[in-house]
């Protein structure tokens, strides 16, 4: 049973909602705040009407402990996360319960 490392986990996330506007960015902000508050490093990529922003790098993906897909629509590049612990949730869950989601992520990573 792995203890949470001092510097926290490396969490990556992709957020995408049907319009690619409101929920995409609200979910990103909530994830960042909740993850950082819990002591984790997080990088969130958004996919929406204006394309992909803050794209995740191959190196980040290789080093990630877990990937959160906060999505309501199909996203591009999902195959990048093959072999990674991945959690898929609707953006609404992130918007309403970001801290509960991060706590669940910690359990998943600990295994």
PDB file of C-alpha atoms in Angstrom:
ATOM      1  CA  UNK A   1       0.000   0.000   0.000  1.00  0.00           C
ATOM      2  CA  UNK A   2       1.797   3.120  -1.248  1.00  0.00           C
ATOM      3  CA  UNK A   3       1.685   6.159   0.984  1.00  0.00           C
ATOM      4  CA  UNK A   4       0.988   9.484  -0.654  1.00  0.00           C
ATOM      5  CA  UNK A   5       4.394  10.931  -1.637  1.00  0.00           C
ATOM      6  CA  UNK A   6       5.424  14.206   0.038  1.00  0.00           C
ATOM      7  CA  UNK A   7       5.054  16.159  -3.170  1.00  0.00           C
ATOM      8  CA  UNK A   8       1.717  14.515  -3.899  1.00  0.00           C
ATOM      9  CA  UNK A   9       0.691  12.704  -7.037  1.00  0.00           C
ATOM     10  CA  UNK A  10       1.172  13.816 -10.613  1.00  0.00           C
ATOM     11  CA  UNK A  11      -2.325  14.214 -11.965  1.00  0.00           C
ATOM     12  CA  UNK A  12      -3.167  14.986 -15.563  1.00  0.00           C
ATOM     13  CA  UNK A  13      -6.625  15.898 -16.750  1.00  0.00           C
ATOM     14  CA  UNK A  14      -8.510  16.678 -19.907  1.00  0.00           C
ATOM     15  CA  UNK A  15     -11.742  18.668 -19.696  1.00  0.00           C
ATOM     16  CA  UNK A  16     -14.294  18.899 -22.490  1.00  0.00           C
ATOM     17  CA  UNK A  17     -18.001  19.723 -22.557  1.00  0.00           C
ATOM     18  CA  UNK A  18     -20.443  19.739 -25.499  1.00  0.00           C
ATOM     19  CA  UNK A  19     -19.996  23.437 -26.240  1.00  0.00           C
ATOM     20  CA  UNK A  20     -16.398  23.540 -25.084  1.00  0.00           C
ATOM     21  CA  UNK A  21     -16.961  26.728 -23.187  1.00  0.00           C
ATOM     22  CA  UNK A  22     -18.316  27.088 -19.651  1.00  0.00           C
ATOM     23  CA  UNK A  23     -18.032  23.656 -18.048  1.00  0.00           C
ATOM     24  CA  UNK A  24     -14.694  22.945 -19.726  1.00  0.00           C
ATOM     25  CA  UNK A  25     -13.041  25.917 -18.002  1.00  0.00           C
ATOM     26  CA  UNK A  26     -14.961  25.735 -14.725  1.00  0.00           C
ATOM     27  CA  UNK A  27     -13.979  22.055 -14.421  1.00  0.00           C
ATOM     28  CA  UNK A  28     -10.344  22.940 -15.147  1.00  0.00           C
ATOM     29  CA  UNK A  29     -10.282  25.599 -12.444  1.00  0.00           C
ATOM     30  CA  UNK A  30     -12.013  23.371  -9.872  1.00  0.00           C
ATOM     31  CA  UNK A  31      -9.639  20.463 -10.582  1.00  0.00           C
ATOM     32  CA  UNK A  32      -6.562  22.655 -10.222  1.00  0.00           C
ATOM     33  CA  UNK A  33      -7.798  24.183  -6.963  1.00  0.00           C
ATOM     34  CA  UNK A  34      -8.827  20.843  -5.423  1.00  0.00           C
ATOM     35  CA  UNK A  35      -5.655  19.013  -6.495  1.00  0.00           C
ATOM     36  CA  UNK A  36      -3.306  21.752  -5.312  1.00  0.00           C
ATOM     37  CA  UNK A  37      -5.178  22.084  -2.025  1.00  0.00           C
ATOM     38  CA  UNK A  38      -4.607  18.344  -1.489  1.00  0.00           C
ATOM     39  CA  UNK A  39      -0.894  18.746  -2.269  1.00  0.00           C
ATOM     40  CA  UNK A  40      -0.779  17.316  -5.795  1.00  0.00           C
ATOM     41  CA  UNK A  41       0.730  18.556  -9.041  1.00  0.00           C
ATOM     42  CA  UNK A  42      -1.805  18.859 -11.837  1.00  0.00           C
ATOM     43  CA  UNK A  43      -1.836  19.897 -15.488  1.00  0.00           C
ATOM     44  CA  UNK A  44      -5.170  20.281 -17.241  1.00  0.00           C
ATOM     45  CA  UNK A  45      -5.652  20.254 -21.001  1.00  0.00           C
ATOM     46  CA  UNK A  46      -8.884  21.696 -22.378  1.00  0.00           C
ATOM     47  CA  UNK A  47     -10.553  20.645 -25.597  1.00  0.00           C
ATOM     48  CA  UNK A  48     -13.360  22.713 -27.030  1.00  0.00           C
ATOM     49  CA  UNK A  49     -14.620  24.949 -29.779  1.00  0.00           C
ATOM     50  CA  UNK A  50     -11.294  26.760 -29.986  1.00  0.00           C
ATOM     51  CA  UNK A  51      -9.343  23.513 -30.149  1.00  0.00           C
ATOM     52  CA  UNK A  52      -6.891  22.082 -27.628  1.00  0.00           C
ATOM     53  CA  UNK A  53      -5.277  24.398 -25.086  1.00  0.00           C
ATOM     54  CA  UNK A  54      -2.496  23.623 -22.596  1.00  0.00           C
ATOM     55  CA  UNK A  55      -1.800  20.320 -24.368  1.00  0.00           C
ATOM     56  CA  UNK A  56      -0.266  17.589 -22.225  1.00  0.00           C
ATOM     57  CA  UNK A  57       3.253  16.558 -23.223  1.00  0.00           C
ATOM     58  CA  UNK A  58       4.465  12.992 -23.767  1.00  0.00           C
ATOM     59  CA  UNK A  59       6.847  13.429 -20.841  1.00  0.00           C
ATOM     60  CA  UNK A  60       4.029  14.544 -18.521  1.00  0.00           C
ATOM     61  CA  UNK A  61       1.924  11.586 -19.606  1.00  0.00           C
ATOM     62  CA  UNK A  62       4.826   9.193 -18.993  1.00  0.00           C
ATOM     63  CA  UNK A  63       5.311  10.551 -15.456  1.00  0.00           C
ATOM     64  CA  UNK A  64       1.634  10.838 -14.514  1.00  0.00           C
ATOM     65  CA  UNK A  65       0.246   8.762 -11.643  1.00  0.00           C
ATOM     66  CA  UNK A  66      -3.310   9.142 -12.892  1.00  0.00           C
ATOM     67  CA  UNK A  67      -5.316  10.783 -15.670  1.00  0.00           C
ATOM     68  CA  UNK A  68      -8.735  12.364 -15.094  1.00  0.00           C
ATOM     69  CA  UNK A  69     -10.978  12.678 -18.127  1.00  0.00           C
ATOM     70  CA  UNK A  70     -13.648  15.192 -17.107  1.00  0.00           C
ATOM     71  CA  UNK A  71     -15.533  14.948 -20.368  1.00  0.00           C
ATOM     72  CA  UNK A  72     -19.073  14.990 -21.700  1.00  0.00           C
ATOM     73  CA  UNK A  73     -18.065  14.413 -25.323  1.00  0.00           C
ATOM     74  CA  UNK A  74     -15.558  12.305 -27.230  1.00  0.00           C
ATOM     75  CA  UNK A  75     -12.064  13.786 -27.079  1.00  0.00           C
ATOM     76  CA  UNK A  76      -9.129  13.492 -29.404  1.00  0.00           C
ATOM     77  CA  UNK A  77      -5.941  11.805 -28.283  1.00  0.00           C
ATOM     78  CA  UNK A  78      -7.475   9.427 -25.741  1.00  0.00           C
ATOM     79  CA  UNK A  79      -5.082   6.685 -26.892  1.00  0.00           C
ATOM     80  CA  UNK A  80      -2.204   8.714 -25.361  1.00  0.00           C
ATOM     81  CA  UNK A  81      -3.278   7.428 -21.953  1.00  0.00           C
ATOM     82  CA  UNK A  82      -3.150   3.713 -22.759  1.00  0.00           C
ATOM     83  CA  UNK A  83      -1.728   1.828 -19.778  1.00  0.00           C
ATOM     84  CA  UNK A  84      -2.318   4.731 -17.362  1.00  0.00           C
ATOM     85  CA  UNK A  85      -4.746   4.696 -14.449  1.00  0.00           C
ATOM     86  CA  UNK A  86      -7.588   6.693 -15.947  1.00  0.00           C
ATOM     87  CA  UNK A  87     -10.788   7.969 -14.389  1.00  0.00           C
ATOM     88  CA  UNK A  88     -13.576   9.267 -16.586  1.00  0.00           C
ATOM     89  CA  UNK A  89     -16.258  11.487 -15.050  1.00  0.00           C
ATOM     90  CA  UNK A  90     -18.772  14.035 -16.349  1.00  0.00           C
ATOM     91  CA  UNK A  91     -17.657  17.677 -16.092  1.00  0.00           C
ATOM     92  CA  UNK A  92     -20.649  18.353 -13.848  1.00  0.00           C
ATOM     93  CA  UNK A  93     -19.229  16.031 -11.167  1.00  0.00           C
ATOM     94  CA  UNK A  94     -15.980  18.010 -11.167  1.00  0.00           C
ATOM     95  CA  UNK A  95     -17.849  21.308 -10.996  1.00  0.00           C
ATOM     96  CA  UNK A  96     -19.969  20.182  -8.031  1.00  0.00           C
ATOM     97  CA  UNK A  97     -17.623  17.852  -6.082  1.00  0.00           C
ATOM     98  CA  UNK A  98     -13.977  18.485  -6.988  1.00  0.00           C
ATOM     99  CA  UNK A  99     -12.613  17.658  -3.520  1.00  0.00           C
ATOM    100  CA  UNK A 100     -14.510  14.367  -3.361  1.00  0.00           C
ATOM    101  CA  UNK A 101     -13.151  13.474  -6.796  1.00  0.00           C
ATOM    102  CA  UNK A 102      -9.547  14.199  -5.754  1.00  0.00           C
ATOM    103  CA  UNK A 103     -10.039  12.056  -2.609  1.00  0.00           C
ATOM    104  CA  UNK A 104     -11.315   9.220  -4.840  1.00  0.00           C
ATOM    105  CA  UNK A 105      -8.316   9.684  -7.164  1.00  0.00           C
ATOM    106  CA  UNK A 106      -5.967   9.298  -4.183  1.00  0.00           C
ATOM    107  CA  UNK A 107      -7.638   5.966  -3.325  1.00  0.00           C
ATOM    108  CA  UNK A 108      -7.322   4.770  -6.930  1.00  0.00           C
ATOM    109  CA  UNK A 109      -3.641   5.681  -7.153  1.00  0.00           C
ATOM    110  CA  UNK A 110      -2.877   4.013  -3.810  1.00  0.00           C
ATOM    111  CA  UNK A 111      -4.620   0.934  -5.197  1.00  0.00           C
TER     112      UNK A 111
END
